[in-house]
Amino acid sequence: GAVVSQHPSWVICKSGTSVKIECRSLDFQATTMFWYRQFPKQSLMLMATSNEGSKATYEQGVEKDKFLINHASLTLSTLTVTSAHPEDSSFYICSASVIWTGVNTEAFFGQGTRLTVV
Amino acid sequence: GEDVEQSLFLSVREGDSSVINCTYTDSSSTYLYWYKQEPGAGLQLLTYIFSNMDMKQDQRLTVLLNKKDKHLSLRIADTQTGDSAIYFCAERGSSRDDKIIFGKGTRLHILP
């Protein structure tokens, strides 16, 4: 299957600093990328949907000024957590969607980034 | 809105079959997925089924779909200790922008 690489896999940062997480589709062009957040022992919650070259669409309750998403190319999307606070500590997972010929679409997931804000 | 429900815990003896159930509300769901998540790791796609199918088998995994009742199940035959994980049921439509909606996950515990 297609490979999605997410970097870094874990990061510890000080409160008030910003952290950037990268999501790359290695062997396909992803027209759409999704960013999810997972709290301990809970399901994945969609944060935002981004299409290459356009502004991300954020889910209700997600602060777009805090979670900056850039999807500059068909193989790269970035999520920047600005002015991080301990409550932002979580597991962040990206997903890239690819359209095969015709109708079918599939989504592939990165391995996730564990962010700890101290 | 769309919703996916699944039980939170399941305990199964090693060697027995595990059956994880899931219900969803979106009748326009096109793809239904089962993902496995081991501690601290990302999601691993186990299998998926198109909405026009009612069964899919892949080695020890069998997926059953009852589209009328919007019920999906995952059966793991001969459950092993390595199967211990959280299993997420998920659904999405066919548009490229359709987001994947996840259930809360079922934690599968293997008893010796």
mmCIF file of C-alpha atoms in Angstrom:
data_model
loop_
_atom_site.group_PDB
_atom_site.id
_atom_site.type_symbol
_atom_site.label_atom_id
_atom_site.label_comp_id
_atom_site.label_asym_id
_atom_site.label_seq_id
_atom_site.Cartn_x
_atom_site.Cartn_y
_atom_site.Cartn_z
ATOM 1 C CA GLY A 1 0.000 0.000 0.000
ATOM 2 C CA ALA A 2 0.918 3.669 -0.215
ATOM 3 C CA VAL A 3 3.223 5.082 2.462
ATOM 4 C CA VAL A 4 2.627 8.170 4.566
ATOM 5 C CA SER A 5 5.564 9.397 6.584
ATOM 6 C CA GLN A 6 4.960 11.564 9.623
ATOM 7 C CA HIS A 7 7.772 13.393 11.388
ATOM 8 C CA PRO A 8 8.727 13.639 14.161
ATOM 9 C CA SER A 9 7.354 10.536 15.831
ATOM 10 C CA TRP A 10 7.637 12.202 19.211
ATOM 11 C CA VAL A 11 8.517 15.652 20.475
ATOM 12 C CA ILE A 12 8.805 17.348 23.837
ATOM 13 C CA CYS A 13 8.593 21.110 23.941
ATOM 14 C CA LYS A 14 8.350 23.865 26.476
ATOM 15 C CA SER A 15 5.096 25.634 27.126
ATOM 16 C CA GLY A 16 4.734 28.682 24.899
ATOM 17 C CA THR A 17 6.828 27.392 22.031
ATOM 18 C CA SER A 18 5.605 26.212 18.631
ATOM 19 C CA VAL A 19 5.965 22.760 17.142
ATOM 20 C CA LYS A 20 5.717 21.734 13.512
ATOM 21 C CA ILE A 21 4.655 18.260 12.433
ATOM 22 C CA GLU A 22 5.168 17.100 8.860
ATOM 23 C CA CYS A 23 3.123 14.623 6.912
ATOM 24 C CA ARG A 24 4.447 13.347 3.597
ATOM 25 C CA SER A 25 2.995 10.976 1.073
ATOM 26 C CA LEU A 26 6.054 9.154 -0.202
ATOM 27 C CA ASP A 27 4.905 7.380 -3.324
ATOM 28 C CA PHE A 28 1.692 9.048 -4.333
ATOM 29 C CA GLN A 29 0.145 12.458 -4.667
ATOM 30 C CA ALA A 30 -2.357 13.200 -1.951
ATOM 31 C CA THR A 31 -5.062 15.577 -3.000
ATOM 32 C CA THR A 32 -6.473 15.713 0.489
ATOM 33 C CA MET A 33 -4.852 15.365 3.877
ATOM 34 C CA PHE A 34 -6.553 15.038 7.229
ATOM 35 C CA TRP A 35 -5.225 15.787 10.674
ATOM 36 C CA TYR A 36 -6.531 13.864 13.682
ATOM 37 C CA ARG A 37 -5.918 14.159 17.367
ATOM 38 C CA GLN A 38 -6.191 11.321 19.835
ATOM 39 C CA PHE A 39 -6.463 11.684 23.577
ATOM 40 C CA PRO A 40 -5.430 8.747 25.769
ATOM 41 C CA LYS A 41 -7.820 5.820 25.505
ATOM 42 C CA GLN A 42 -10.089 7.746 23.188
ATOM 43 C CA SER A 43 -10.886 7.650 19.518
ATOM 44 C CA LEU A 44 -9.433 9.833 16.821
ATOM 45 C CA MET A 45 -11.023 13.219 16.468
ATOM 46 C CA LEU A 46 -10.765 14.955 13.123
ATOM 47 C CA MET A 47 -9.205 18.374 13.489
ATOM 48 C CA ALA A 48 -9.106 19.625 9.918
ATOM 49 C CA THR A 49 -9.186 18.715 6.267
ATOM 50 C CA SER A 50 -6.752 20.282 3.851
ATOM 51 C CA ASN A 51 -6.611 20.293 0.086
ATOM 52 C CA GLU A 52 -3.449 21.203 -1.742
ATOM 53 C CA GLY A 53 -3.204 24.900 -2.436
ATOM 54 C CA SER A 54 -6.253 25.961 -0.450
ATOM 55 C CA LYS A 55 -7.103 26.847 3.110
ATOM 56 C CA ALA A 56 -7.805 24.053 5.537
ATOM 57 C CA THR A 57 -11.315 23.361 6.736
ATOM 58 C CA TYR A 58 -11.392 23.081 10.494
ATOM 59 C CA GLU A 59 -13.840 21.064 12.544
ATOM 60 C CA GLN A 60 -16.015 22.825 15.051
ATOM 61 C CA GLY A 61 -14.151 23.630 18.244
ATOM 62 C CA VAL A 62 -10.678 23.499 16.692
ATOM 63 C CA GLU A 63 -8.822 26.812 16.861
ATOM 64 C CA LYS A 64 -7.415 27.545 13.431
ATOM 65 C CA ASP A 65 -5.044 30.177 14.769
ATOM 66 C CA LYS A 66 -3.563 27.695 17.184
ATOM 67 C CA PHE A 67 -3.335 24.722 14.843
ATOM 68 C CA LEU A 68 -1.911 26.077 11.609
ATOM 69 C CA ILE A 69 -2.157 23.752 8.647
ATOM 70 C CA ASN A 70 -0.261 24.242 5.429
ATOM 71 C CA HIS A 71 -0.705 21.980 2.421
ATOM 72 C CA ALA A 72 1.741 23.498 -0.008
ATOM 73 C CA SER A 73 2.219 20.544 -2.284
ATOM 74 C CA LEU A 74 0.569 17.284 -3.226
ATOM 75 C CA THR A 75 3.026 15.362 -1.063
ATOM 76 C CA LEU A 76 3.412 17.518 2.025
ATOM 77 C CA SER A 77 1.157 18.930 4.699
ATOM 78 C CA THR A 78 2.301 20.479 7.950
ATOM 79 C CA LEU A 79 0.553 21.063 11.253
ATOM 80 C CA THR A 80 2.027 23.729 13.505
ATOM 81 C CA VAL A 81 0.886 23.870 17.104
ATOM 82 C CA THR A 82 1.486 27.473 18.086
ATOM 83 C CA SER A 83 2.149 28.628 21.641
ATOM 84 C CA ALA A 84 1.761 25.090 22.885
ATOM 85 C CA HIS A 85 0.386 24.411 26.344
ATOM 86 C CA PRO A 86 0.289 21.215 28.396
ATOM 87 C CA GLU A 87 -3.334 20.613 27.380
ATOM 88 C CA ASP A 88 -2.134 20.354 23.772
ATOM 89 C CA SER A 89 -0.193 17.235 24.695
ATOM 90 C CA SER A 90 -1.673 14.489 22.592
ATOM 91 C CA PHE A 91 -1.115 12.019 19.794
ATOM 92 C CA TYR A 92 -1.502 13.665 16.395
ATOM 93 C CA ILE A 93 -2.053 11.528 13.287
ATOM 94 C CA CYS A 94 -2.214 12.596 9.669
ATOM 95 C CA SER A 95 -3.959 10.827 6.860
ATOM 96 C CA ALA A 96 -3.518 11.267 3.135
ATOM 97 C CA SER A 97 -6.221 10.512 0.648
ATOM 98 C CA VAL A 98 -5.602 9.370 -2.886
ATOM 99 C CA ILE A 99 -7.949 9.028 -5.756
ATOM 100 C CA TRP A 100 -7.324 5.977 -7.860
ATOM 101 C CA THR A 101 -8.699 6.044 -11.354
ATOM 102 C CA GLY A 102 -12.387 6.668 -11.290
ATOM 103 C CA VAL A 103 -14.375 6.581 -8.126
ATOM 104 C CA ASN A 104 -12.409 4.741 -5.535
ATOM 105 C CA THR A 105 -10.552 6.581 -2.839
ATOM 106 C CA GLU A 106 -8.424 5.313 -0.028
ATOM 107 C CA ALA A 107 -6.857 7.000 2.947
ATOM 108 C CA PHE A 108 -3.470 6.109 4.386
ATOM 109 C CA PHE A 109 -2.231 7.039 7.817
ATOM 110 C CA GLY A 110 1.061 8.233 9.192
ATOM 111 C CA GLN A 111 2.495 6.636 12.292
ATOM 112 C CA GLY A 112 1.549 9.579 14.463
ATOM 113 C CA THR A 113 3.390 12.165 16.527
ATOM 114 C CA ARG A 114 3.277 12.146 20.280
ATOM 115 C CA LEU A 115 3.527 15.702 21.510
ATOM 116 C CA THR A 116 4.338 16.391 25.151
ATOM 117 C CA VAL A 117 4.297 19.986 26.324
ATOM 118 C CA VAL A 118 6.082 20.625 29.610
ATOM 119 C CA GLY B 1 -24.554 13.708 12.233
ATOM 120 C CA GLU B 2 -22.553 10.655 11.399
ATOM 121 C CA ASP B 3 -21.772 8.344 14.261
ATOM 122 C CA VAL B 4 -19.945 5.064 14.714
ATOM 123 C CA GLU B 5 -20.519 2.978 17.828
ATOM 124 C CA GLN B 6 -18.620 0.013 19.158
ATOM 125 C CA SER B 7 -18.185 -1.661 22.496
ATOM 126 C CA LEU B 8 -15.159 -0.543 24.483
ATOM 127 C CA PHE B 9 -13.771 -3.834 25.773
ATOM 128 C CA LEU B 10 -13.582 -7.460 24.745
ATOM 129 C CA SER B 11 -11.786 -10.301 26.507
ATOM 130 C CA VAL B 12 -11.086 -13.505 24.621
ATOM 131 C CA ARG B 13 -9.096 -16.632 25.441
ATOM 132 C CA GLU B 14 -6.079 -17.348 23.307
ATOM 133 C CA GLY B 15 -7.034 -19.653 20.464
ATOM 134 C CA ASP B 16 -10.702 -18.655 20.491
ATOM 135 C CA SER B 17 -12.349 -16.403 17.926
ATOM 136 C CA SER B 18 -12.834 -12.704 18.644
ATOM 137 C CA VAL B 19 -15.816 -10.871 17.265
ATOM 138 C CA ILE B 20 -15.844 -7.091 17.415
ATOM 139 C CA ASN B 21 -19.084 -5.377 16.485
ATOM 140 C CA CYS B 22 -19.768 -1.901 15.160
ATOM 141 C CA THR B 23 -22.812 0.080 14.127
ATOM 142 C CA TYR B 24 -22.903 3.245 12.063
ATOM 143 C CA THR B 25 -25.536 5.759 11.141
ATOM 144 C CA ASP B 26 -24.522 7.186 7.760
ATOM 145 C CA SER B 27 -26.441 5.356 5.067
ATOM 146 C CA SER B 28 -24.219 6.880 2.376
ATOM 147 C CA SER B 29 -21.105 5.204 3.754
ATOM 148 C CA THR B 30 -19.135 3.722 0.917
ATOM 149 C CA TYR B 31 -16.099 2.335 2.696
ATOM 150 C CA LEU B 32 -16.020 0.629 6.050
ATOM 151 C CA TYR B 33 -12.695 0.004 7.710
ATOM 152 C CA TRP B 34 -11.115 -1.854 10.553
ATOM 153 C CA TYR B 35 -7.929 -0.389 11.987
ATOM 154 C CA LYS B 36 -5.630 -1.811 14.634
ATOM 155 C CA GLN B 37 -3.706 0.363 17.019
ATOM 156 C CA GLU B 38 -0.997 -0.973 19.279
ATOM 157 C CA PRO B 39 0.166 1.109 22.268
ATOM 158 C CA GLY B 40 1.886 4.332 21.225
ATOM 159 C CA ALA B 41 1.649 3.507 17.521
ATOM 160 C CA GLY B 42 -0.320 4.833 14.603
ATOM 161 C CA LEU B 43 -3.155 3.128 12.894
ATOM 162 C CA GLN B 44 -2.684 0.007 10.894
ATOM 163 C CA LEU B 45 -5.324 -0.717 8.305
ATOM 164 C CA LEU B 46 -6.400 -4.318 8.803
ATOM 165 C CA THR B 47 -9.049 -4.590 6.184
ATOM 166 C CA TYR B 48 -11.866 -2.714 4.538
ATOM 167 C CA ILE B 49 -15.057 -3.542 2.774
ATOM 168 C CA PHE B 50 -17.061 -1.706 0.168
ATOM 169 C CA SER B 51 -20.689 -1.076 0.949
ATOM 170 C CA ASN B 52 -21.804 -3.253 -1.960
ATOM 171 C CA MET B 53 -20.223 -6.314 -0.355
ATOM 172 C CA ASP B 54 -21.546 -8.327 2.560
ATOM 173 C CA MET B 55 -18.481 -10.342 3.441
ATOM 174 C CA LYS B 56 -14.743 -10.218 3.020
ATOM 175 C CA GLN B 57 -12.224 -12.745 4.253
ATOM 176 C CA ASP B 58 -8.501 -12.226 4.568
ATOM 177 C CA GLN B 59 -6.572 -15.018 6.291
ATOM 178 C CA ARG B 60 -7.698 -14.982 9.937
ATOM 179 C CA LEU B 61 -9.907 -11.944 9.451
ATOM 180 C CA THR B 62 -13.530 -12.036 8.358
ATOM 181 C CA VAL B 63 -15.593 -8.887 7.913
ATOM 182 C CA LEU B 64 -19.365 -9.096 7.769
ATOM 183 C CA LEU B 65 -21.517 -6.180 6.677
ATOM 184 C CA ASN B 66 -25.253 -5.909 7.162
ATOM 185 C CA LYS B 67 -26.027 -2.757 5.247
ATOM 186 C CA LYS B 68 -29.716 -2.822 6.105
ATOM 187 C CA ASP B 69 -28.977 -2.762 9.826
ATOM 188 C CA LYS B 70 -25.786 -0.671 9.371
ATOM 189 C CA HIS B 71 -23.868 -3.286 11.300
ATOM 190 C CA LEU B 72 -20.261 -4.268 10.728
ATOM 191 C CA SER B 73 -18.294 -6.982 12.475
ATOM 192 C CA LEU B 74 -14.707 -8.171 12.529
ATOM 193 C CA ARG B 75 -13.972 -11.777 13.379
ATOM 194 C CA ILE B 76 -10.429 -12.784 14.247
ATOM 195 C CA ALA B 77 -9.980 -16.539 14.139
ATOM 196 C CA ASP B 78 -7.516 -18.322 16.444
ATOM 197 C CA THR B 79 -6.812 -15.178 18.459
ATOM 198 C CA GLN B 80 -3.173 -14.743 19.440
ATOM 199 C CA THR B 81 -1.455 -12.622 22.081
ATOM 200 C CA GLY B 82 -0.182 -10.381 19.294
ATOM 201 C CA ASP B 83 -3.761 -9.494 18.494
ATOM 202 C CA SER B 84 -4.022 -7.574 21.746
ATOM 203 C CA ALA B 85 -4.686 -3.982 20.672
ATOM 204 C CA ILE B 86 -7.414 -1.418 20.137
ATOM 205 C CA TYR B 87 -9.540 -2.001 17.068
ATOM 206 C CA PHE B 88 -11.257 0.949 15.441
ATOM 207 C CA CYS B 89 -14.236 0.701 13.177
ATOM 208 C CA ALA B 90 -14.481 3.580 10.687
ATOM 209 C CA GLU B 91 -16.582 4.690 7.759
ATOM 210 C CA ARG B 92 -16.412 7.222 4.967
ATOM 211 C CA GLY B 93 -18.192 8.231 1.791
ATOM 212 C CA SER B 94 -16.780 8.107 -1.733
ATOM 213 C CA SER B 95 -15.859 11.747 -2.209
ATOM 214 C CA ARG B 96 -12.190 12.613 -1.835
ATOM 215 C CA ASP B 97 -13.070 15.111 0.874
ATOM 216 C CA ASP B 98 -15.215 12.752 2.870
ATOM 217 C CA LYS B 99 -13.675 12.470 6.257
ATOM 218 C CA ILE B 100 -13.271 9.169 8.011
ATOM 219 C CA ILE B 101 -15.477 8.834 11.046
ATOM 220 C CA PHE B 102 -14.088 6.585 13.751
ATOM 221 C CA GLY B 103 -15.665 4.662 16.548
ATOM 222 C CA LYS B 104 -14.138 4.948 20.013
ATOM 223 C CA GLY B 105 -12.262 1.709 19.600
ATOM 224 C CA THR B 106 -12.587 -1.727 21.191
ATOM 225 C CA ARG B 107 -9.768 -2.822 23.437
ATOM 226 C CA LEU B 108 -9.147 -6.527 22.844
ATOM 227 C CA HIS B 109 -7.633 -8.331 25.800
ATOM 228 C CA ILE B 110 -6.288 -11.826 25.336
ATOM 229 C CA LEU B 111 -6.625 -14.235 28.250
ATOM 230 C CA PRO B 112 -4.038 -17.002 28.590
#
